[in-house]
PDB file of C-alpha atoms in Angstrom:
ATOM      1  CA  VAL A1230       5.504 -13.340   7.906  1.00 39.00           C
ATOM      2  CA  CYS A1231       4.915  -9.759   6.549  1.00 43.00           C
ATOM      3  CA  SER A1232       6.411  -7.184   8.074  1.00 42.00           C
ATOM      4  CA  SER A1233       8.853  -6.299  11.453  1.00 43.00           C
ATOM      5  CA  ASP A1234       6.535  -6.967  13.828  1.00 43.00           C
ATOM      6  CA  LEU A1235       6.467 -10.606  12.611  1.00 45.00           C
ATOM      7  CA  ARG A1236       2.441 -10.828  11.567  1.00 52.00           C
ATOM      8  CA  PRO A1237       1.648 -13.525   9.262  1.00 56.00           C
ATOM      9  CA  CYS A1238       0.030 -12.684   6.173  1.00 59.00           C
ATOM     10  CA  PRO A1239      -3.601 -13.471   5.464  1.00 58.00           C
ATOM     11  CA  ARG A1240      -4.492 -16.617   3.967  1.00 59.00           C
ATOM     12  CA  PRO A1241      -5.433 -16.798   0.334  1.00 61.00           C
ATOM     13  CA  GLY A1242      -8.839 -15.820  -0.457  1.00 60.00           C
ATOM     14  CA  ARG A1243      -8.315 -12.939   2.505  1.00 62.00           C
ATOM     15  CA  VAL A1244      -7.161  -9.210   1.510  1.00 58.00           C
ATOM     16  CA  PRO A1245      -3.760  -8.703   2.280  1.00 61.00           C
ATOM     17  CA  GLY A1246      -2.414  -5.799   4.568  1.00 62.00           C
ATOM     18  CA  PRO A1247      -0.265  -2.741   3.130  1.00 59.00           C
ATOM     19  CA  GLU A1248       2.615  -4.547   4.905  1.00 60.00           C
ATOM     20  CA  CYS A1249       2.199  -7.789   2.808  1.00 64.00           C
ATOM     21  CA  LEU A1250       1.789  -6.081  -0.493  1.00 59.00           C
ATOM     22  CA  LEU A1251       5.060  -4.145  -0.012  1.00 57.00           C
ATOM     23  CA  ARG A1252       6.862  -7.687   0.684  1.00 60.00           C
ATOM     24  CA  ARG A1253       5.197  -8.775  -2.102  1.00 59.00           C
ATOM     25  CA  THR A1254       5.841  -5.873  -4.409  1.00 56.00           C
ATOM     26  CA  GLY A1255       9.629  -5.773  -3.204  1.00 54.00           C
ATOM     27  CA  LEU A1256       9.553  -2.627  -1.430  1.00 50.00           C
ATOM     28  CA  ALA A1257       9.807  -4.336   1.940  1.00 51.00           C
ATOM     29  CA  ARG A1258      13.043  -6.026   1.028  1.00 50.00           C
ATOM     30  CA  MET A1259      14.711  -2.788   1.064  1.00 49.00           C
ATOM     31  CA  GLY A1260      15.247  -3.281   4.926  1.00 56.00           C
ATOM     32  CA  GLU A1261      14.822   0.156   5.594  1.00 66.00           C
ATOM     33  CA  SER A1262      15.568   0.735   9.319  1.00 72.00           C
ATOM     34  CA  ASP A1263      14.226   4.249   8.965  1.00 78.00           C
ATOM     35  CA  PRO A1264      10.835   4.585  10.813  1.00 85.00           C
ATOM     36  CA  TRP A1265       9.436   7.650   8.976  1.00 84.00           C
ATOM     37  CA  LEU A1266      10.592   5.727   5.030  1.00 86.00           C
ATOM     38  CA  ARG A1267       8.916   2.527   6.401  1.00 88.00           C
ATOM     39  CA  ARG A1268       5.509   4.314   6.921  1.00 91.00           C
ATOM     40  CA  ILE A1269       5.987   6.338   4.085  1.00 91.00           C
ATOM     41  CA  GLU A1270       6.348   3.181   2.376  1.00 92.00           C
ATOM     42  CA  ARG A1271       2.954   1.504   3.634  1.00 93.00           C
ATOM     43  CA  ASP A1272       0.988   5.222   3.425  1.00 94.00           C
ATOM     44  CA  THR A1273       2.276   5.078  -0.326  1.00 95.00           C
ATOM     45  CA  VAL A1274       0.318   1.388  -1.046  1.00 95.00           C
ATOM     46  CA  ARG A1275      -2.543   2.517   1.323  1.00 96.00           C
ATOM     47  CA  ALA A1276      -3.055   5.805  -0.918  1.00 96.00           C
ATOM     48  CA  CYS A1277      -2.832   3.699  -4.020  1.00 96.00           C
ATOM     49  CA  LEU A1278      -4.929   0.881  -2.896  1.00 96.00           C
ATOM     50  CA  ALA A1279      -7.675   3.611  -1.827  1.00 96.00           C
ATOM     51  CA  MET A1280      -7.363   5.566  -5.462  1.00 96.00           C
ATOM     52  CA  ALA A1281      -7.868   2.282  -7.188  1.00 96.00           C
ATOM     53  CA  VAL A1282     -10.892   1.767  -5.074  1.00 96.00           C
ATOM     54  CA  LEU A1283     -11.883   5.116  -5.540  1.00 96.00           C
ATOM     55  CA  ALA A1284     -11.584   4.957  -9.331  1.00 95.00           C
ATOM     56  CA  TRP A1285     -13.213   1.983  -9.568  1.00 95.00           C
ATOM     57  CA  PHE A1286     -16.471   3.463  -8.042  1.00 95.00           C
ATOM     58  CA  LEU A1287     -15.986   6.563 -10.279  1.00 94.00           C
ATOM     59  CA  ALA A1288     -15.721   4.345 -13.144  1.00 92.00           C
ATOM     60  CA  ARG A1289     -19.064   2.495 -12.144  1.00 92.00           C
ATOM     61  CA  GLY A1290     -17.198  -0.813 -11.916  1.00 83.00           C
ATOM     62  CA  ALA A1291     -15.200  -0.410 -15.002  1.00 89.00           C
ATOM     63  CA  PHE A1292     -11.849  -2.024 -14.588  1.00 92.00           C
ATOM     64  CA  ARG A1293      -9.505   0.381 -16.906  1.00 93.00           C
ATOM     65  CA  ALA A1294      -9.454   3.144 -14.104  1.00 94.00           C
ATOM     66  CA  PRO A1295      -8.669   1.353 -11.317  1.00 95.00           C
ATOM     67  CA  LEU A1296      -5.853  -0.748 -13.425  1.00 95.00           C
ATOM     68  CA  GLY A1297      -4.390   2.498 -14.610  1.00 95.00           C
ATOM     69  CA  VAL A1298      -4.172   3.680 -10.929  1.00 96.00           C
ATOM     70  CA  LEU A1299      -2.458   0.095  -9.781  1.00 96.00           C
ATOM     71  CA  ALA A1300      -0.218   0.988 -12.874  1.00 95.00           C
ATOM     72  CA  GLY A1301       0.946   4.195 -11.759  1.00 95.00           C
ATOM     73  CA  GLY A1302       1.602   2.783  -8.667  1.00 95.00           C
ATOM     74  CA  ALA A1303       3.696   0.427 -10.101  1.00 94.00           C
ATOM     75  CA  LEU A1304       5.812   2.899 -11.855  1.00 93.00           C
ATOM     76  CA  VAL A1305       6.135   5.067  -8.767  1.00 94.00           C
ATOM     77  CA  ALA A1306       7.942   1.611  -6.732  1.00 92.00           C
ATOM     78  CA  ILE A1307      10.127   0.978  -9.833  1.00 87.00           C
ATOM     79  CA  SER A1308      11.139   4.857  -9.661  1.00 87.00           C
ATOM     80  CA  TYR A1309      11.375   4.605  -5.902  1.00 89.00           C
ATOM     81  CA  ARG A1310      13.563   1.407  -5.803  1.00 84.00           C
ATOM     82  CA  GLY A1311      15.595   2.950  -8.609  1.00 78.00           C
ATOM     83  CA  ILE A1312      16.272   6.140  -6.779  1.00 81.00           C
ATOM     84  CA  LYS A1313      17.106   4.113  -3.466  1.00 81.00           C
ATOM     85  CA  GLY A1314      19.385   1.618  -5.162  1.00 74.00           C
ATOM     86  CA  GLY A1315      21.151   4.467  -6.938  1.00 72.00           C
ATOM     87  CA  ILE A1316      21.670   6.603  -3.345  1.00 75.00           C
ATOM     88  CA  ASP A1317      22.654   3.114  -1.592  1.00 71.00           C
ATOM     89  CA  ALA A1318      25.318   2.372  -4.312  1.00 69.00           C
ATOM     90  CA  VAL A1319      26.856   6.078  -4.205  1.00 69.00           C
ATOM     91  CA  GLY A1320      27.299   5.827  -0.577  1.00 69.00           C
ATOM     92  CA  ARG A1321      28.345   2.712   0.007  1.00 64.00           C
ATOM     93  CA  VAL A1322      31.897   2.749   1.054  1.00 59.00           C
ATOM     94  CA  GLY A1323      34.086  -0.071  -0.003  1.00 61.00           C
ATOM     95  CA  ASP A1324      37.570  -1.189   0.164  1.00 61.00           C
ATOM     96  CA  GLY A1325      39.592  -0.155  -3.330  1.00 69.00           C
ATOM     97  CA  GLN A1326      39.253  -1.682  -6.679  1.00 73.00           C
ATOM     98  CA  ARG A1327      35.972  -3.889  -5.301  1.00 72.00           C
ATOM     99  CA  GLY A1328      34.209  -0.968  -3.692  1.00 73.00           C
ATOM    100  CA  ARG A1329      34.630   0.859  -6.827  1.00 76.00           C
ATOM    101  CA  VAL A1330      32.927  -2.029  -8.817  1.00 78.00           C
ATOM    102  CA  ARG A1331      30.224  -2.568  -6.734  1.00 75.00           C
ATOM    103  CA  GLN A1332      29.514   1.335  -6.970  1.00 75.00           C
ATOM    104  CA  ALA A1333      29.463   1.166 -11.141  1.00 78.00           C
ATOM    105  CA  ILE A1334      27.306  -2.123 -11.171  1.00 79.00           C
ATOM    106  CA  GLY A1335      24.824  -0.104  -8.434  1.00 75.00           C
ATOM    107  CA  LEU A1336      24.993   2.763 -10.990  1.00 77.00           C
ATOM    108  CA  VAL A1337      24.469   0.462 -13.981  1.00 82.00           C
ATOM    109  CA  LYS A1338      21.433  -1.079 -12.175  1.00 80.00           C
ATOM    110  CA  PHE A1339      20.089   2.870 -11.327  1.00 77.00           C
ATOM    111  CA  PHE A1340      20.240   3.838 -15.066  1.00 81.00           C
ATOM    112  CA  THR A1341      18.532   0.803 -16.197  1.00 85.00           C
ATOM    113  CA  ARG A1342      15.558   1.103 -13.861  1.00 81.00           C
ATOM    114  CA  TYR A1343      14.755   3.970 -15.820  1.00 81.00           C
ATOM    115  CA  GLY A1344      15.112   2.540 -19.088  1.00 86.00           C
ATOM    116  CA  ILE A1345      12.652  -0.171 -17.651  1.00 87.00           C
ATOM    117  CA  LEU A1346      10.425   2.811 -16.143  1.00 86.00           C
ATOM    118  CA  SER A1347       9.845   4.487 -19.463  1.00 87.00           C
ATOM    119  CA  ALA A1348       8.844   1.219 -21.277  1.00 90.00           C
ATOM    120  CA  ALA A1349       6.864   0.319 -18.698  1.00 89.00           C
ATOM    121  CA  ALA A1350       5.272   3.634 -18.950  1.00 89.00           C
ATOM    122  CA  TYR A1351       4.806   3.367 -22.855  1.00 91.00           C
ATOM    123  CA  VAL A1352       3.534   0.231 -22.536  1.00 92.00           C
ATOM    124  CA  ILE A1353       1.153   1.398 -20.222  1.00 91.00           C
ATOM    125  CA  ILE A1354      -0.441   4.608 -21.798  1.00 88.00           C
ATOM    126  CA  VAL A1355       0.010   3.474 -25.586  1.00 91.00           C
ATOM    127  CA  ARG A1356      -0.197  -0.331 -25.753  1.00 90.00           C
ATOM    128  CA  LEU A1357      -2.739  -1.155 -22.979  1.00 91.00           C
ATOM    129  CA  ALA A1358      -4.019   2.008 -23.460  1.00 90.00           C
ATOM    130  CA  LEU A1359      -4.859   2.667 -19.937  1.00 92.00           C
ATOM    131  CA  PRO A1360      -6.572   5.968 -19.154  1.00 92.00           C
ATOM    132  CA  PRO A1361      -3.764   8.465 -18.431  1.00 92.00           C
ATOM    133  CA  VAL A1362      -5.122  10.385 -15.746  1.00 93.00           C
ATOM    134  CA  PRO A1363      -5.656   7.170 -13.273  1.00 94.00           C
ATOM    135  CA  VAL A1364      -2.542   6.255 -14.274  1.00 94.00           C
ATOM    136  CA  VAL A1365      -1.000  10.101 -13.048  1.00 93.00           C
ATOM    137  CA  ALA A1366      -3.331   9.468  -9.739  1.00 94.00           C
ATOM    138  CA  GLY A1367      -1.482   6.199  -9.059  1.00 95.00           C
ATOM    139  CA  ALA A1368       2.115   7.349  -9.480  1.00 93.00           C
ATOM    140  CA  SER A1369       1.245  10.707  -7.135  1.00 95.00           C
ATOM    141  CA  SER A1370       0.558   8.064  -4.341  1.00 95.00           C
ATOM    142  CA  LEU A1371       3.779   8.724  -3.515  1.00 94.00           C
ATOM    143  CA  VAL A1372       3.292  12.347  -2.900  1.00 94.00           C
ATOM    144  CA  VAL A1373       0.349  11.628  -0.657  1.00 95.00           C
ATOM    145  CA  ALA A1374       2.174   9.580   1.505  1.00 94.00           C
ATOM    146  CA  VAL A1375       4.786  11.754   1.767  1.00 94.00           C
ATOM    147  CA  THR A1376       1.861  14.685   2.656  1.00 94.00           C
ATOM    148  CA  VAL A1377       0.566  12.953   4.962  1.00 92.00           C
ATOM    149  CA  GLU A1378       3.635  11.953   6.941  1.00 91.00           C
ATOM    150  CA  ALA A1379       4.829  15.940   6.575  1.00 92.00           C
ATOM    151  CA  LEU A1380       1.285  16.324   8.471  1.00 92.00           C
ATOM    152  CA  ARG A1381       1.750  13.816  10.916  1.00 90.00           C
ATOM    153  CA  TYR A1382       4.978  15.836  11.580  1.00 89.00           C
ATOM    154  CA  LEU A1383       4.161  19.414  11.601  1.00 92.00           C
ATOM    155  CA  SER A1384       0.742  18.470  13.762  1.00 90.00           C
ATOM    156  CA  GLY A1385       3.261  16.709  16.312  1.00 83.00           C
ATOM    157  CA  GLY A1386       1.179  12.954  15.751  1.00 67.00           C
ATOM    158  CA  SER A1387       4.153  11.723  14.202  1.00 59.00           C
ATOM    159  CA  ARG A1388       4.560   8.127  15.936  1.00 55.00           C
ATOM    160  CA  GLN A1389       6.952   5.778  15.777  1.00 51.00           C
ATOM    161  CA  LYS A1390       5.765   1.996  14.246  1.00 48.00           C
TER     162      LYS A1390
END
C-alpha cells in the first residue's frame, strides 16, 4: 500500500506513481500530517521525474544527464529528511534526562546527515563524473514543488488531498 488513501502499488514491471516512490525513498515514512507538506513531497518527486525525462530527451537518449537529475533529487531528499528530522528532534518535548538524550541523539543524526550529504555530493560529481547542471536541476526539484504550491495557493486553487 502506497499512501494514506490505501491504494496498492503497481505490480512489478509497471511504473510506480509518486506516492509509491515517496514510500520507497523513505519520504513517506516521515508520517507528515500536513496536507501542504504532503503535496510538496509528492510534487518534488514528480518534478524530479519530469526533469529526468526531459534531460533524457535533451541528451538524446544518453543516460548521464537523467542520472544526474535523479542524483540531485536524492541529494535534496537527504537534505529534506535531515532538516525535518532536526526540527522534529529540537521540537520534541521529553521528560527530564531521557528527553534531553533523545534531543541530543536527534541533533547528532541531523549533523551526521550533512556529512553524508557532502560525501554523496562528492561521489556524484567527482567519482561518478555526472554533469553538474543536471545534478543542480534535480536538487532544485524541491524549489519547483514549493513554487507550484505557492502558485496554487495564490490562485486560490489550493485543494486538500
